[in-house]
Short mmCIF file of the C-alpha atoms (twelve columns), coordinates in Angstrom:
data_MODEL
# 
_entry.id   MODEL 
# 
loop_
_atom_site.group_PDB 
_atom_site.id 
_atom_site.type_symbol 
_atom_site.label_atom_id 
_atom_site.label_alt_id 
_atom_site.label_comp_id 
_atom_site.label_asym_id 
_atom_site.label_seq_id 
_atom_site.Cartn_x 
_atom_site.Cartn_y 
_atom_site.Cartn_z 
_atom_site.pdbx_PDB_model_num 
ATOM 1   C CA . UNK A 1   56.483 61.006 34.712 1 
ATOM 2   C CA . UNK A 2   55.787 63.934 37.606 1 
ATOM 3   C CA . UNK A 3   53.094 65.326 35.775 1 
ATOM 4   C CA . UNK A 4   53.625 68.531 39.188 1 
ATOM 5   C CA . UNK A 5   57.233 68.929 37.383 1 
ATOM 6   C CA . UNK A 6   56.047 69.206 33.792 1 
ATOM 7   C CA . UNK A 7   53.190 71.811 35.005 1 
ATOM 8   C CA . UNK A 8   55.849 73.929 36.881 1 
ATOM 9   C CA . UNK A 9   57.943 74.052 33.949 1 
ATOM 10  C CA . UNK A 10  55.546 75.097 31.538 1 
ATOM 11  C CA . UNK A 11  54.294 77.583 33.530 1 
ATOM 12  C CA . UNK A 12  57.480 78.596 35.072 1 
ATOM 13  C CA . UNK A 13  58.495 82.435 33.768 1 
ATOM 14  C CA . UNK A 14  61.672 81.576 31.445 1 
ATOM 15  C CA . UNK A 15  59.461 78.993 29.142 1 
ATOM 16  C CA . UNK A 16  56.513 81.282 29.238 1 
ATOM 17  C CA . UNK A 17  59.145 84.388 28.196 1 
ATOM 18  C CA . UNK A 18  59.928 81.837 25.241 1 
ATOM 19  C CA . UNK A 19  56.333 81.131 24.283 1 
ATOM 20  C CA . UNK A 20  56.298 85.012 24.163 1 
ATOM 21  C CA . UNK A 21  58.955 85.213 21.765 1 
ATOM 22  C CA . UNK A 22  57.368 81.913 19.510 1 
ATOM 23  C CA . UNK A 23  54.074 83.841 19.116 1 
ATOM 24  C CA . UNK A 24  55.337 87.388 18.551 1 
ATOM 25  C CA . UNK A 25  57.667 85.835 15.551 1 
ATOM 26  C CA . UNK A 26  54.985 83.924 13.795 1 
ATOM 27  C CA . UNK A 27  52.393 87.280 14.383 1 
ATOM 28  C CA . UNK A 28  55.172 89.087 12.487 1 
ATOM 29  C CA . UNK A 29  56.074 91.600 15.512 1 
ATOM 30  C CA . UNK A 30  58.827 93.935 15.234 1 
ATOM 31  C CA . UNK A 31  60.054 92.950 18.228 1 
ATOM 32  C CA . UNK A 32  63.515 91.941 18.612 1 
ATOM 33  C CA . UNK A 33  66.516 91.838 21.182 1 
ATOM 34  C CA . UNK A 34  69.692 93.497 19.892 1 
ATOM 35  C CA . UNK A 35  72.511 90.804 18.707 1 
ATOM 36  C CA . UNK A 36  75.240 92.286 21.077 1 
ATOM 37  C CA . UNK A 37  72.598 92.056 23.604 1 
ATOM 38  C CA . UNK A 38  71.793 88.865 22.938 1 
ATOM 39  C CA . UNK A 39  75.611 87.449 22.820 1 
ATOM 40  C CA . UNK A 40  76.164 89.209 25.854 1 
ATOM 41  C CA . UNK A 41  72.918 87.145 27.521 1 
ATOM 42  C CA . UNK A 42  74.531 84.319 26.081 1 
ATOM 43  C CA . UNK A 43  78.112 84.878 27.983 1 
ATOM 44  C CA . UNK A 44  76.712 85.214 30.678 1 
ATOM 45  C CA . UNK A 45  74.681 82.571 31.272 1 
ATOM 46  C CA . UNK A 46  77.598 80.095 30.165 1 
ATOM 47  C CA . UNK A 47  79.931 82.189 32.843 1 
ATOM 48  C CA . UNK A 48  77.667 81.722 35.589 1 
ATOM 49  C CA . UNK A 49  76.775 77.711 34.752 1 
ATOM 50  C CA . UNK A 50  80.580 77.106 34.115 1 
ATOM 51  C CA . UNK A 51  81.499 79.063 37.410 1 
ATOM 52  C CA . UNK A 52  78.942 77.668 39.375 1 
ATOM 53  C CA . UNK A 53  79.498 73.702 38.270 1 
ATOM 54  C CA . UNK A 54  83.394 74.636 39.127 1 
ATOM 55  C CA . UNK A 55  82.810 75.928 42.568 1 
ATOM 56  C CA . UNK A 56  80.222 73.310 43.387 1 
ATOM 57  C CA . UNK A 57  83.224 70.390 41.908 1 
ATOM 58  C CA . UNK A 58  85.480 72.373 44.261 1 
ATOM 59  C CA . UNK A 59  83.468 71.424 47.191 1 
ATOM 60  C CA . UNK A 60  82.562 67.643 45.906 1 
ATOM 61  C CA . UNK A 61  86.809 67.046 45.105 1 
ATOM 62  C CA . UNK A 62  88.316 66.827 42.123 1 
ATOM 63  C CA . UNK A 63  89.300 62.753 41.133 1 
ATOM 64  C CA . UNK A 64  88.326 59.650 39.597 1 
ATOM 65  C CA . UNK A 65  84.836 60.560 38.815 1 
ATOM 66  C CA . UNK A 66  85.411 63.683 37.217 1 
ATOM 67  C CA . UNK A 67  87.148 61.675 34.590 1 
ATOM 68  C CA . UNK A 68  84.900 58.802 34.261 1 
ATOM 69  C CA . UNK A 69  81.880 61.511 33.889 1 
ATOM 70  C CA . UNK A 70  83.843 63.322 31.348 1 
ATOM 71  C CA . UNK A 71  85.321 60.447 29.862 1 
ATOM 72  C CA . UNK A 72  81.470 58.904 29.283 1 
ATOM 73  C CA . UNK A 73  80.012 62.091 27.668 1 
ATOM 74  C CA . UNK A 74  82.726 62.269 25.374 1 
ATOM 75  C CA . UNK A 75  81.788 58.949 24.275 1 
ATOM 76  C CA . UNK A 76  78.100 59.693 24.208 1 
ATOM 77  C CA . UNK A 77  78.804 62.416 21.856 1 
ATOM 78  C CA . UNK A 78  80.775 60.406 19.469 1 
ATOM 79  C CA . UNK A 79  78.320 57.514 19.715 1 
ATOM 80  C CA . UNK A 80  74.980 59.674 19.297 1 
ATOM 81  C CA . UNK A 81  75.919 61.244 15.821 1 
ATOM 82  C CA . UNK A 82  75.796 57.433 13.710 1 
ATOM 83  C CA . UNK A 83  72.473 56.972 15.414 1 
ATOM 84  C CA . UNK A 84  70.785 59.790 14.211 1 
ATOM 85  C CA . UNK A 85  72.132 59.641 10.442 1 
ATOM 86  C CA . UNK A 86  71.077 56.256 10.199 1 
ATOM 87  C CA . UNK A 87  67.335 57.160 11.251 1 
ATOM 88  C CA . UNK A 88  67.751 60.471 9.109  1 
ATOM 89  C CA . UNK A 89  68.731 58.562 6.834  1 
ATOM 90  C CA . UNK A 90  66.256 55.423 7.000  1 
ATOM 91  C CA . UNK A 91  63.147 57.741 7.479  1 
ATOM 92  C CA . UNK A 92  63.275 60.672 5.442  1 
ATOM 93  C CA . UNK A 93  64.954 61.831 1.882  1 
ATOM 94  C CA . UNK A 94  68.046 64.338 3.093  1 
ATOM 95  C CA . UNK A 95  71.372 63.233 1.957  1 
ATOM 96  C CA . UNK A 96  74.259 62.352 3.347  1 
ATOM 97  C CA . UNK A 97  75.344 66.002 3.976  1 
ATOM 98  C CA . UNK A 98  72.155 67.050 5.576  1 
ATOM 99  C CA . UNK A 99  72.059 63.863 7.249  1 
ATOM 100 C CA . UNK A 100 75.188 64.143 8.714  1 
ATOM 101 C CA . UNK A 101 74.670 67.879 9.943  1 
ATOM 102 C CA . UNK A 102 71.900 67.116 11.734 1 
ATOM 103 C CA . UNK A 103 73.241 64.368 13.126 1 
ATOM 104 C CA . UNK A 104 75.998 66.788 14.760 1 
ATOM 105 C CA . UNK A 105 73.657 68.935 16.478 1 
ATOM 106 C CA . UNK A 106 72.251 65.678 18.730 1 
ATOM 107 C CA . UNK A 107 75.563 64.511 19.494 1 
ATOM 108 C CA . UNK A 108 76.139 67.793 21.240 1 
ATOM 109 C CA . UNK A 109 74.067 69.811 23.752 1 
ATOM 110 C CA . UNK A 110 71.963 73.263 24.684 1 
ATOM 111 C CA . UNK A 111 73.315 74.792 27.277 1 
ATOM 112 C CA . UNK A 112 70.561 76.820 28.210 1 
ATOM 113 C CA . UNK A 113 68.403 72.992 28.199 1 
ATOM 114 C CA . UNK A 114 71.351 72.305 31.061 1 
ATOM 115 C CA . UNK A 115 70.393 75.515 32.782 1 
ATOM 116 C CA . UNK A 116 66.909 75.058 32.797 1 
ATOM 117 C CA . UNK A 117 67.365 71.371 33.972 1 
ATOM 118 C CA . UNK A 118 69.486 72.428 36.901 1 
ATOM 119 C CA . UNK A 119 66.711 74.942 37.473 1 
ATOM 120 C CA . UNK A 120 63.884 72.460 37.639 1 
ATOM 121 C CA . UNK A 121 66.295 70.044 39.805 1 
ATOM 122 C CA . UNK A 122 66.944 72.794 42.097 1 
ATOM 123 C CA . UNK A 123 62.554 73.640 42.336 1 
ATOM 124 C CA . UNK A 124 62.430 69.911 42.853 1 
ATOM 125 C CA . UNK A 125 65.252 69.519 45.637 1 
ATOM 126 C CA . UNK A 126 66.979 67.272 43.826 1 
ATOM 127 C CA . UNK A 127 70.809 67.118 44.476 1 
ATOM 128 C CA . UNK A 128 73.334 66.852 41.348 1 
ATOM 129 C CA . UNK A 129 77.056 66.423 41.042 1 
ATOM 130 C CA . UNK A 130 78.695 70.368 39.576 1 
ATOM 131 C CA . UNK A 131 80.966 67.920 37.921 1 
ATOM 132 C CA . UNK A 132 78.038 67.392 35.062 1 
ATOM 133 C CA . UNK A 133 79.159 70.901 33.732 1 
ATOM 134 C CA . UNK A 134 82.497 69.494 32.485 1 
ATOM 135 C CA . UNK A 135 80.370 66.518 31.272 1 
ATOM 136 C CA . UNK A 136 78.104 69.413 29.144 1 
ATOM 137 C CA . UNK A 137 81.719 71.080 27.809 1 
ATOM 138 C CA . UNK A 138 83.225 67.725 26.681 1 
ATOM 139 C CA . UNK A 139 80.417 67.120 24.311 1 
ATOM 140 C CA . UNK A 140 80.521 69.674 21.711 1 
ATOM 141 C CA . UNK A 141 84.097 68.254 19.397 1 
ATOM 142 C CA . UNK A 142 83.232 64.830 19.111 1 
ATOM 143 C CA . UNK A 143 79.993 65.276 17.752 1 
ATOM 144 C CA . UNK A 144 81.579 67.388 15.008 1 
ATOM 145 C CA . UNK A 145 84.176 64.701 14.318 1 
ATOM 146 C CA . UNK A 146 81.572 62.432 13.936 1 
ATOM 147 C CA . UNK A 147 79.228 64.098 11.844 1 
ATOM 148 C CA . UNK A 148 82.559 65.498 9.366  1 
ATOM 149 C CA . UNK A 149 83.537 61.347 9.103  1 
ATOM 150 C CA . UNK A 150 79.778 60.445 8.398  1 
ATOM 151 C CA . UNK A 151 79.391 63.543 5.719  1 
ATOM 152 C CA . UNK A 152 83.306 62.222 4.081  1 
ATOM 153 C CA . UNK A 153 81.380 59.905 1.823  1 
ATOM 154 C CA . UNK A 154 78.541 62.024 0.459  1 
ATOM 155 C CA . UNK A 155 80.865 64.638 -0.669 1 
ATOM 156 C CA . UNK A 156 82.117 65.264 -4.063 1 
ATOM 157 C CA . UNK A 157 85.542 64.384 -5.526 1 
ATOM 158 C CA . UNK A 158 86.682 68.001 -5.291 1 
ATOM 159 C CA . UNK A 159 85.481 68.494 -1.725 1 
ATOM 160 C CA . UNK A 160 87.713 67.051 0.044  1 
ATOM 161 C CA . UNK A 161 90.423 69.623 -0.131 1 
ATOM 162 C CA . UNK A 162 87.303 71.332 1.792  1 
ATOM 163 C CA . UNK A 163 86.806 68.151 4.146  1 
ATOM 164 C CA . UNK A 164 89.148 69.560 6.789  1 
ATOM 165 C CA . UNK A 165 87.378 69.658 10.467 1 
ATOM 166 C CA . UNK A 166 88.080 73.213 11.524 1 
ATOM 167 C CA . UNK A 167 89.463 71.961 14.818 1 
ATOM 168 C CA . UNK A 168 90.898 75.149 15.979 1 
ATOM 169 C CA . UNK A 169 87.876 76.857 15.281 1 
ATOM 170 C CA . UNK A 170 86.265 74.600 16.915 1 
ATOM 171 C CA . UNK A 171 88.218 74.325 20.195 1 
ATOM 172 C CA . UNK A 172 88.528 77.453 20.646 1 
ATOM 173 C CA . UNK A 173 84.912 78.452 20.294 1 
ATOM 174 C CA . UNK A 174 83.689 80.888 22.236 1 
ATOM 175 C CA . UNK A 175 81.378 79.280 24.585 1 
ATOM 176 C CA . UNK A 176 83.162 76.288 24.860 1 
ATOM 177 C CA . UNK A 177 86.393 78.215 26.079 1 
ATOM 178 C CA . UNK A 178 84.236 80.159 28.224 1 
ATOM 179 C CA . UNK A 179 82.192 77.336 29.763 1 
ATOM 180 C CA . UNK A 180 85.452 75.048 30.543 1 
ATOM 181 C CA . UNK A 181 87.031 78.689 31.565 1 
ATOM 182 C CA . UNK A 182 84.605 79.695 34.346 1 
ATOM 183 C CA . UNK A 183 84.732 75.749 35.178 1 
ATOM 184 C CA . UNK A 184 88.619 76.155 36.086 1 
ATOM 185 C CA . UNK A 185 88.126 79.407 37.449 1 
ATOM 186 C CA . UNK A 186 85.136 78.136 39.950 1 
ATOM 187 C CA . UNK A 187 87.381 75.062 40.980 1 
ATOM 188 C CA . UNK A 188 90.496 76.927 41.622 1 
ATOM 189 C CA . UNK A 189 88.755 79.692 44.035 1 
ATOM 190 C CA . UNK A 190 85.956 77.528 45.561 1 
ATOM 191 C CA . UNK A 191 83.211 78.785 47.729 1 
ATOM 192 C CA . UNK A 192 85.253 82.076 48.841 1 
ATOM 193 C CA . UNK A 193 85.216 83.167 45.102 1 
ATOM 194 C CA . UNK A 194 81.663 82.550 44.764 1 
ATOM 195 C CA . UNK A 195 80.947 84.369 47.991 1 
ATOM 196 C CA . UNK A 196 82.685 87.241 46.640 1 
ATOM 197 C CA . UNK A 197 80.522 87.340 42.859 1 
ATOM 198 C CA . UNK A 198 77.521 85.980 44.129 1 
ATOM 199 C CA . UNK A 199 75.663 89.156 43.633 1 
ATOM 200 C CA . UNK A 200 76.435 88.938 40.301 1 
ATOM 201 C CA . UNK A 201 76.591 85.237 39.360 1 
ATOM 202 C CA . UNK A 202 73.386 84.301 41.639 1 
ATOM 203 C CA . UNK A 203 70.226 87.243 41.995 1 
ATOM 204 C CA . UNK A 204 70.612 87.995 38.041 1 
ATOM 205 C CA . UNK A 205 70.264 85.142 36.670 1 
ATOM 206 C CA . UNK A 206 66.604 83.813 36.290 1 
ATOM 207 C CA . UNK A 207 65.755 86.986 34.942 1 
ATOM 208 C CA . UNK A 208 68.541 86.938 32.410 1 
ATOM 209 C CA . UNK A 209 67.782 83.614 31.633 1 
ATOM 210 C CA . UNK A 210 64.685 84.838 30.818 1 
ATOM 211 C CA . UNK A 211 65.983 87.422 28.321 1 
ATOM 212 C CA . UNK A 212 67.435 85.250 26.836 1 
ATOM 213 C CA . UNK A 213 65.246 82.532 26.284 1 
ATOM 214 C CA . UNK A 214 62.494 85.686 25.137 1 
ATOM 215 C CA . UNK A 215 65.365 85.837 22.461 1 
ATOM 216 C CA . UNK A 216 65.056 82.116 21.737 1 
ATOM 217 C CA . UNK A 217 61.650 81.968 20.866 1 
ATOM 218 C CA . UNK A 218 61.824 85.078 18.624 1 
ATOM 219 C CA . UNK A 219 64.495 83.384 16.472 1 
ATOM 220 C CA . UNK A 220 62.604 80.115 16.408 1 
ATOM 221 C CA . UNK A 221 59.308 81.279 15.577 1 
ATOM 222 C CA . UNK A 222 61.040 83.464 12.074 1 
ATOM 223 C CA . UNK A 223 62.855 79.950 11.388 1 
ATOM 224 C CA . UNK A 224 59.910 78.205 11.323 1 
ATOM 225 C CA . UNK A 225 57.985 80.916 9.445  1 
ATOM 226 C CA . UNK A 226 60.677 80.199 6.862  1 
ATOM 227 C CA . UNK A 227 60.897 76.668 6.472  1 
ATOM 228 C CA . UNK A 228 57.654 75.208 7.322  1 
ATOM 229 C CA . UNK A 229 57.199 74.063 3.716  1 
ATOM 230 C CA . UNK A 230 60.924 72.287 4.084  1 
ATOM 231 C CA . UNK A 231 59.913 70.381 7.379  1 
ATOM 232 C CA . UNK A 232 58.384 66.999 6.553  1 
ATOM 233 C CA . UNK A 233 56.151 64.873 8.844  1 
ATOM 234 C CA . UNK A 234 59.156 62.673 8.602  1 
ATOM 235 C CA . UNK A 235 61.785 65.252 9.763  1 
ATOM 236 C CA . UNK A 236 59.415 66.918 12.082 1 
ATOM 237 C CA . UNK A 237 58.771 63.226 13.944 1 
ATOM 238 C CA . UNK A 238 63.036 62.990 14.065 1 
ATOM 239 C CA . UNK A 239 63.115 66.284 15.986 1 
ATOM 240 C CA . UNK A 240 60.864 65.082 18.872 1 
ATOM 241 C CA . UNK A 241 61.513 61.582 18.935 1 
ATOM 242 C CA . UNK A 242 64.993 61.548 18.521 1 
ATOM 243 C CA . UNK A 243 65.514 63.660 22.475 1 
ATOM 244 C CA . UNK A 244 63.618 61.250 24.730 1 
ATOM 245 C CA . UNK A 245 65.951 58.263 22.503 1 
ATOM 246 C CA . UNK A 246 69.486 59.733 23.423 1 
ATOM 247 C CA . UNK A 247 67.917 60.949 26.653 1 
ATOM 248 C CA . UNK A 248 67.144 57.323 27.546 1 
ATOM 249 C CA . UNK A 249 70.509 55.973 26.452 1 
ATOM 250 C CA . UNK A 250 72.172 58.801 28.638 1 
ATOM 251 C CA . UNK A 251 70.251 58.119 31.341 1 
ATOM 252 C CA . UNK A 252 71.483 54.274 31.364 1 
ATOM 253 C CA . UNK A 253 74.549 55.595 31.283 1 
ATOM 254 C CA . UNK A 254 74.301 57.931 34.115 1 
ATOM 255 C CA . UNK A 255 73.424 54.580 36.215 1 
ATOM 256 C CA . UNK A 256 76.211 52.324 34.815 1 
ATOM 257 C CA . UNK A 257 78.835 54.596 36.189 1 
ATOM 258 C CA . UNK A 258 76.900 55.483 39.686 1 
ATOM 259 C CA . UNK A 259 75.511 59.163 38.936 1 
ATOM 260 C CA . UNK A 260 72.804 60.204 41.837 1 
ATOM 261 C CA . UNK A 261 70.068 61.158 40.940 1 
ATOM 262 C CA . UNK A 262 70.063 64.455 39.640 1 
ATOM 263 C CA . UNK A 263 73.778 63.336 37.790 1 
ATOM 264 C CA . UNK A 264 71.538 60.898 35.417 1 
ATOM 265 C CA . UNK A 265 68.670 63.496 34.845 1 
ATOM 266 C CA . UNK A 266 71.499 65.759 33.789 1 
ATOM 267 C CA . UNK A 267 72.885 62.932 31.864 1 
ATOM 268 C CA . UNK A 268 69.944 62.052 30.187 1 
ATOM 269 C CA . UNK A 269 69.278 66.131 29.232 1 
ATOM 270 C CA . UNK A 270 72.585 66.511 27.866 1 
ATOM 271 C CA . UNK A 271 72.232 63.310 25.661 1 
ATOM 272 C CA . UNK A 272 68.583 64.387 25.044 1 
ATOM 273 C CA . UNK A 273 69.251 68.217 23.494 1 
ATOM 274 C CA . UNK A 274 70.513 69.610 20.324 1 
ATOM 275 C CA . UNK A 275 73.123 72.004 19.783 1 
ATOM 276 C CA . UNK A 276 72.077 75.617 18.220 1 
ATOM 277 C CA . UNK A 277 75.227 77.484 18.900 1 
ATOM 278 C CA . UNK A 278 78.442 76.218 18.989 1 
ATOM 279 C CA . UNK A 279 77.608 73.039 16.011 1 
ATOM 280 C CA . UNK A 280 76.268 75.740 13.528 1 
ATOM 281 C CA . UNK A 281 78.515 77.818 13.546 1 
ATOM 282 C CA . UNK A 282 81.192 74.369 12.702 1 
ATOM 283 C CA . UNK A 283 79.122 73.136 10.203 1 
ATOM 284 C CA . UNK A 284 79.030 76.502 7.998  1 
ATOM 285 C CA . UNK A 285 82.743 76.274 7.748  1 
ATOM 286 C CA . UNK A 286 83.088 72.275 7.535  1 
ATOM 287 C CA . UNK A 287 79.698 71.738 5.889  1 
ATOM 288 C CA . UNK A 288 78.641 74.823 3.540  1 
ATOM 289 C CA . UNK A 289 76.589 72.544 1.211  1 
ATOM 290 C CA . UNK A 290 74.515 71.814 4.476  1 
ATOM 291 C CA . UNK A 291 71.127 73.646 4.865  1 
ATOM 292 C CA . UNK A 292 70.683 75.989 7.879  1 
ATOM 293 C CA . UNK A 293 67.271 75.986 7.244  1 
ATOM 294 C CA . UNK A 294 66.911 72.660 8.193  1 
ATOM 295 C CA . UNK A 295 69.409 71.646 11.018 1 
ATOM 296 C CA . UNK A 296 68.831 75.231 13.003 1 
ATOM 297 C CA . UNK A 297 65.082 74.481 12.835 1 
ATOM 298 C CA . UNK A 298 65.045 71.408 13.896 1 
ATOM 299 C CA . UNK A 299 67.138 72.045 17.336 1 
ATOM 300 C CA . UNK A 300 65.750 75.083 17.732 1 
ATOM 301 C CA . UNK A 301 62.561 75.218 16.680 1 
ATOM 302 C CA . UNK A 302 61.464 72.005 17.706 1 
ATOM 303 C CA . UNK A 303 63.571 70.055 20.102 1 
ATOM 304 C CA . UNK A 304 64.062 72.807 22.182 1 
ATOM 305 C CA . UNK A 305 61.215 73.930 23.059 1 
ATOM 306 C CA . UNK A 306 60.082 70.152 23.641 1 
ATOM 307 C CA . UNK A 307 63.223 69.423 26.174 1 
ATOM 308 C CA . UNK A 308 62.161 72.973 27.829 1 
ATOM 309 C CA . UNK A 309 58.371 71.949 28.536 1 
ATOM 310 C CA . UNK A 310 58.025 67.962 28.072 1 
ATOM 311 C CA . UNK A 311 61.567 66.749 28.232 1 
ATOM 312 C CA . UNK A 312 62.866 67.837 31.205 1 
ATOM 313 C CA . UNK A 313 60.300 66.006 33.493 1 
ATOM 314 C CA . UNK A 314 60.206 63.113 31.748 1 
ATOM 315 C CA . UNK A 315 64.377 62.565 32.070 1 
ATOM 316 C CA . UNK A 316 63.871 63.655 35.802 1 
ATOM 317 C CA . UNK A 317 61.122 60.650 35.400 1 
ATOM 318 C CA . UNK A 318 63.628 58.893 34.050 1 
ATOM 319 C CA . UNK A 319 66.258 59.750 36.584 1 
ATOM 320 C CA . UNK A 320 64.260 58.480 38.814 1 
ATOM 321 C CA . UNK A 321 63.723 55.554 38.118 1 
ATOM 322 C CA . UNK A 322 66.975 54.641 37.375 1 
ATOM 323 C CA . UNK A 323 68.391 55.456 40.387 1 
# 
C-alpha cells in the first residue's frame, strides 16, 4: 500500500473536517449543521458527481462497456448481501432481520466514499473511466432485493403481508434519481454543458464536500455515543473487515472485465463501502423490526470513516496491482 496516499488522505481537509465533527459529537458540543442544509450539501454533491461522470462518459462514448460495467456492479450488489449475512450470521448473535439489514448496506455504496476516491485518484494522477458513476447508481436496488429475500425467512407468519420490497420507493429515491439524472444530463450536453456550469459544479465543491463530511462526523460520533454498549467486538470486527473483503472481490472484478486503473480502484471502493442514505431509509419501510442503532452505526460510524482514511489507499494499492 502507498503509505504517501494514506498520509495525504488523512491529512487532507474533508477527512480532517470529519474528525472535527467525530470529536465535537462525543465532547457533547452543540454544534450542529441544519437538516435542510445538510440535504441540500447532500444534492449537491450527488449533482455534481452524477454530472461530472456523465460529461466525462460523453467524451469516453457511450457502448459496450458502459453495459458490461453496469451490468457487473449490479451483480456485485446482489452477490455481496449473502456474504455478509452469512459472516453476520456465523460470527456474532443478530438475527436474521438484523442480519439481513446489515447485509443491505454492504451490497450498496457511499457516495461521498466515491467522491473522495475520485478525489484521491485525481491528487494521485490517476486516470478513471466517468462511466464508474453509472456503475455507483446501479448498486443501490439489488442490494435491497437481496437483503428483503435473505430477511423472508426470519420473519413472522403475519409479516409477510409486510414483506413487500417498497420498489417504487426505492427507485425513485431521491439520490438515486438524482445521481442517474445528472448522469443523463452530463452525457446528453457533453463538455459544452460543463463549460457553461463549471463555476458552479467545479470551484465549490471541495469545500462543500467538506461541509458535508463536517456533518458526517457529527452524526457518527452521537450514534456511537448511543450504541457503544450495543456494538460487540464481534460486530465491531464485521464493520472493518468486511470493506477491504468486498473491496478485494471488486477489485478482481474490475480486472476480469479490463477496467484501467483507476476503473478497479473505483471498483474495489464501491464494493468496499456501506450505504448510509439511500438503504436506511428502505429498510425502515421494508424492515421496521430492524435496529437503526445497529446498521447506521456500523456504515457510518465505522466503515466510513475507515474507507475515508485507510481504505481508499489500500484499494488504490489494490488497483494497482491488479492492473
Amino acid at each position: 500500500m502507498d503509505w504517501g496516499i494514506a498520509v495525504q488522505n488523512l491529512v487532507s481537509p474533508p477527512v480532517l473536517f470529519f474528525a472535527l465533527g467525530l470529536a465535537a459529537a462525543m465532547a457533547k458540543s452543540d454544534l450542529a449543521v441544519p437538516e435542510a442544509v445538510a440535504k441540500a450539501l447532500s444534492l449537491y454533491l450527488m449533482l455534481a458527481i452524477g454530472f461530472k461522470g456523465g460529461v466525462a462518459a460523453a467524451g469516453h462514448g457511450f457502448g459496450f462497456d458502459i453495459v458490461l460495467i453496469i451490468g457487473a456492479a449490479a451483480l456485485l450488489s446482489f452477490c455481496l448481501p449473502p456474504l455478509a449475512f452469512a459472516l453476520l450470521r456465523i460470527t456474532t448473535k443478530l438475527g436474521q432481520i438484523d442480519a439481513a439489514a446489515i447485509a443491505a448496506h454492504y451490497g450498496s455504496i457511499s457516495i461521498v466514499t466515491f467522491i473522495a476516491a475520485t478525489a484521491a485518484l485525481d491528487a494521485a494522477g490517476i486516470d478513471y473511466p466517468g462511466t464508474m458513476v453509472a456503475a455507483a447508481a446501479a448498486m443501490e436496488v439489488p442490494a435491497i432485493a437481496c437483503a428483503l429475500l435473505l430477511a423472508r425467512r426470519g420473519r413472522s407468519g403475519d409479516g409477510e403481508s409486510r414483506g413487500h420490497a417498497p420498489w417504487r420507493e426505492v427507485a425513485l429515491n431521491g439520490s438515486v434519481v438524482l445521481l442517474i439524472g445528472a448522469f443523463i444530463v452530463g452525457l446528453s450536453t457533453g463538455e459544452t454543458g460543463y463549460k457553461d456550469i463549471a463555476p458552479f459544479i467545479s470551484d465549490p465543491f471541495k469545500g462543500v464536500l467538506c461541509l458535508f463530511l463536517l456533518d458526517m462526523g457529527l452524526v457518527a460520533g452521537r450514534e456511537l455515543r448511543q450504541v457503544r454498549k450495543t456494538l460487540t467486538p464481534a460486530l465491531l470486527g464485521f464493520g472493518l473487515y468486511m470493506p477491504p473483503l468486498g473491496g478485494v472481490i471488486g477489485g478482481l472484478t474490475g480486472a476480469v472485465i479490463g477496467l484501467n486503473t483507476g476503473g478497479i480502484a473505483l471498483l474495489c471502493v464501491l464494493t468496499a463501502s456501506a450505504s448510509y442514505i439511500a438503504v436506511p431509509a428502505a429498510m425502515r419501510l421494508a424492515l421496521p423490526e430492524a435496529k437503526p442503532s445497529l446498521y447506521l452505526t456500523l456504515s457510518l460510524a465505522v466503515t466510513f470513516p475507515f474507507n475515508l482514511t485507510v481504505g481508499i489507499p489500500f484499494y488504490i494499492a489494490i488497483a494497482n496491482w491488479l492492473s
